[in-house]
Steps between C-alpha positions, in 0.01 A plus 500: 500500500817692399498712831478184700763473790432148603492144335260218511749321741497813730139487555493133549748527780317801655161299462650197681647703782173698572291191500738312711486792755117464494521133604168321447298816449373568170592825319312656215663601179473854613659434833788345341553766235505752779731310710732453202478863417423404131433800289234527231737511228637152611156323549543281198864367645325450831198311351756283293704447835167383708390273178844325484488442879146350484614292214805376679278379807670774732194717558145411495192735464249383773213723350533729817856561431842357423697273719850357476479124436801406698355672822174291432636178422381511132706325265514475109441142363427321177186263453623157440192289467129511580227242534137531550504590867852623579845610343865532579725817458876480536655799691779686296717583817557134595317276259273369763168333381189643672147351491210737422137419549288565190313784639833667560636485159328819364460331160881469452639269233793270478802715396354815654732716734283576792548686844404274779485463878522217732188379700440261799590153380288213574756245424822650618626546137508864350148641421427832342269723280562704204460862555542641152613388145814673412547373163248300295647179301335356175236277650358199321266231617391177382139384552146385369282730299163537643185704436257668732209698369686544163825625665830299452695416812815301558487277802882488584691199567678681781487847630135532630189313572290758322486530115661795330300697239629481138472819296671386184493182293691510194566109487156387432513305832158339599371442854638158631844575317838495675641844464791743573385837588700835579416720784452838324312687784595458854265528790581485882416132517536229245130475425499867416761465217406478133656305243544435118492148355839463310503121434257210492599135538154341420293329721584460897411150474821402270801458726743586228338848445492553881868393551615730214310811664674431823834495325404814303390702817827407677702679221652194346478531103493200258695721268841631505587876457598557136858577571550169680300291257726638208816421698392147552433456130834637415685271739304192406563558118860550569534152645818351656807666316858414507551810700271380763732183545813705581641399840242232564547137571393299210283221643308398204636166473427421869185310609276755647112507500215660643234363716160688516138452485364380145330856443796705612624736209731719729795244573750692706704225661678168370718240674818314448633243727777241537681307764843671632683220691286400775309836474305685231545786264168682453442780236207710534472715179275789525380726183709797479235744490745785624672491185192606313330726759747776582468730792265793444396385154127514422493110575669528825276777598184317414618196667586679834139651485341150451750335731362143430325315229135423613356140469128409534286224364660420161640829446817694562550890485870506442769721658678530171348500145446149344782564254742471789293276755393238251755588242881603499532445902304178521735195511323334213643151388738508211555862491819681620404723797693739736504369840661589843633186645561394867730214517476333863764238615323283767662219711334149557263637767394805265713756708617791293860475426536793252288694257565706197291752286570545131343635192444222237323380179264200523292284270228307709496149374143419614193698645449275793154472644429433870225261430704293257817498718285370807390203291873416448598524847173287622544251205176570319642681195363420162738381229453842322612681817775257569627544158493888523705491825727221413812727448465662834364226708832447695503849570142501630586228717821693648257778549262310707780359712648840584141655568429210768813611678412875464134416650647306796753784566211755501317270750823468699561878528146542652319648201120453546328301216199717494241428217340753309145402327526646145194474261515385134198639297392302204379754232315379182501633141230740590717667782272344764642342827361141474711349798712574789764255625800509748814575333740207568897499519675186395853415547640680199342858640683433827819432305495813319401702827803350682740603204349843487535541871886410456558759255296760672709420822833552307411820363399636825817367671728658233340848543487477908865379533616771224300771669332590185172696501241226395114412494470221750192279540437491886270338714518649865407327828142495587362769718458462886125584437468237233682241702276578793192430260637193371565354868135594597371335157700175574397494879126534419546209250680292751818491288838459670762746398865557624570762755748774403641828592636556156312339216706305240376339169547171649206559745276554215623186345467286829131616507416386150703179525308393825163578335539368122245204581266736691167553323535868582829526345411733218340732743813473737731569179274831425561627856858450455500692189296775633724556781810547291609836362451585111810437297612818314797654339781708687833636452580356829610129545305384789452150382197286432313340801273272288786372323741481790748669288748782582526606131218518262418708194305473191728430202318236288207678339602808330224472231230534753639670809666843501725418819657215303581726213631756733763269657590377156607838425704526812649163472600573128709789650654278770611222226625783285754597790347822628632630847288500805505888511382524140225250550388674829468841334319367205248275677459620855193726426389241223458197732298694754266620225465169335446317831212741597343489157526114454343449849207726417424361154536120631229588749266643248555212270439258761176642598392550146571136415300394788219717422498414144486135581216550751287630216577188292434280796170663555409452129576130537275470821204654333450193314484303848249705670303266724774229493631348824875502578724382811762718613686643799460815686818718389434809708234619766375867539226673689280492194523133425784249372669434171486141361782373258410237270745230384535660156618850688187682454399688815155641599344667781232344735335842634408484884146609391444171328577317824118525599481211760691702762661817596866471446776696672861530381778427715741741337708252369378167380162387556132603478304353811126482524346653811248234573626203344859533564562406117825587366661592173867502548812557278584173319157334539379322200130630414261420215374800303285591218622775260211773506644787319791599271576858402734513213557878510600481863651169501302410822335150542261419779437183669202361717516196716389194322 
């Protein structure tokens, strides 16, 4: 090695040059050695150079010889997610997402770096195949343990249709248990992998265990790293000190109170309100989490990793340890708490005249509860509730008055009043789901939403007009493809819609307003929801289509969302008088990373919450096997149609169960019998019977009653 004249970099360049000259023809290792004039004494350097190029995805060994990937159109990518029959990879060069049929995944797992190529697309969207696995990620899967001829297998929740052999089981897991397994030996297909059970969650017929397995498999932990946990305890034990109060507005004698659900423990927003001449002065006081969670601290790093708190059933996996989320940061009544206050001066029409952000200290007068305040507003409050809120009743009435104007303004600016069906799961003392009901919103929920929107709007406006790096909450215009699909759906359903060359939020609002009395309104609402882009976080202030706002951010929930914590940090420096240049240097890279990470963790959390709730719903429906229900057809596919019940539970009527005829899918909204002409269309009311409920998968099957 001491006599070597050339470096690894030298041979990498020579290998690339030689393969480029070869075009798409393969070259054997010996051919390349000869062309690069590599001496025997430098064979180790040559070998390292070739291996690094292979790892980088620059060259590929096609068994008959090496080729230059750029010449062949091959590209390195990362496996993002896989299901039983397909997966998605993300190109490293331009971040394009590519669909990969299951048979072309080569047994790759999420997180693997792979070399891939494009194949003929059947849909017009990019499709590809995996050629080789460049780097294996640690791979864990969730599933149900089964036995066959004395051998244990895990039937994965996703990943593949076939079971994976278990070669280690040190957890005492039994057949029928929900487990987490780690892939310890890879094959060239998912079914050829071998795995070891690393955790068991009890019977797969119990929703709580299935949900926890899904969460664990996703990499989310219920425990915090030691350093972060110790930091949280230290902060909590210190309490609110005199030093903490330095340079803060003292609002402890002001009438400020929280309004949240009865079960909430992480109270991160409080309200104050008064009349201001013919207008209003609204104070939105948010827990000053950034005072405690400092940049690059163990708590901050863990919060960025988690990105958001996870809520499902009656549980929460918090972004921050409970010492902060339920303790020192929570705006508990009668306790001194550090806050970040946004004071908004509004005219008589609720137009924003001015706003100001200030660090403060508050002491919440009351822990307001949505249901209790709703009863005050509708005149049904008990004597005990009336007495509890007597000192703030006038404030509540002013809040109600202002919110009415704000809601009218929202409608006037053309923001579509879309409805989202949320479920409330009723869990008993044995941790079993005993009921599912629609989650309803009363007037007080709407009041708080409107006030939070105002504060979020002011925060974004301050950053945009000051040209400061920021994490914005954006909602882009619907894509042309989704708008075309929306038109097709509405046309097939004989629903009128406004014609437009450039879509505005008001167009969506018009469709909704004209059809609120239509029996198919829930389906129309869902069609419009599906046609919209997904809201996300971005360093670019492109506005919010759904709210019809130019400025929008997330400022009001720093206990449970990292973007809010991130912009609190930036706003702290703004109100402290830092210059624009200083803020740009400090936060430009940070906001891009925080935006990307927060969007990614939100997507993961939303999917997990939905999947976990599906397990609980199936647990509830197992008690109703054979029972009849009436619901509406919420979506139609080539394999059947989904029916949503009034309690929000959704189940599939598979096409194979429609035995009276052969049904054809029109590709959009209906199945039609070939002989009878009988139709099952989107929005139709149907009677169904619950025929199956799988707690492990969260799948519910219906048959026609």
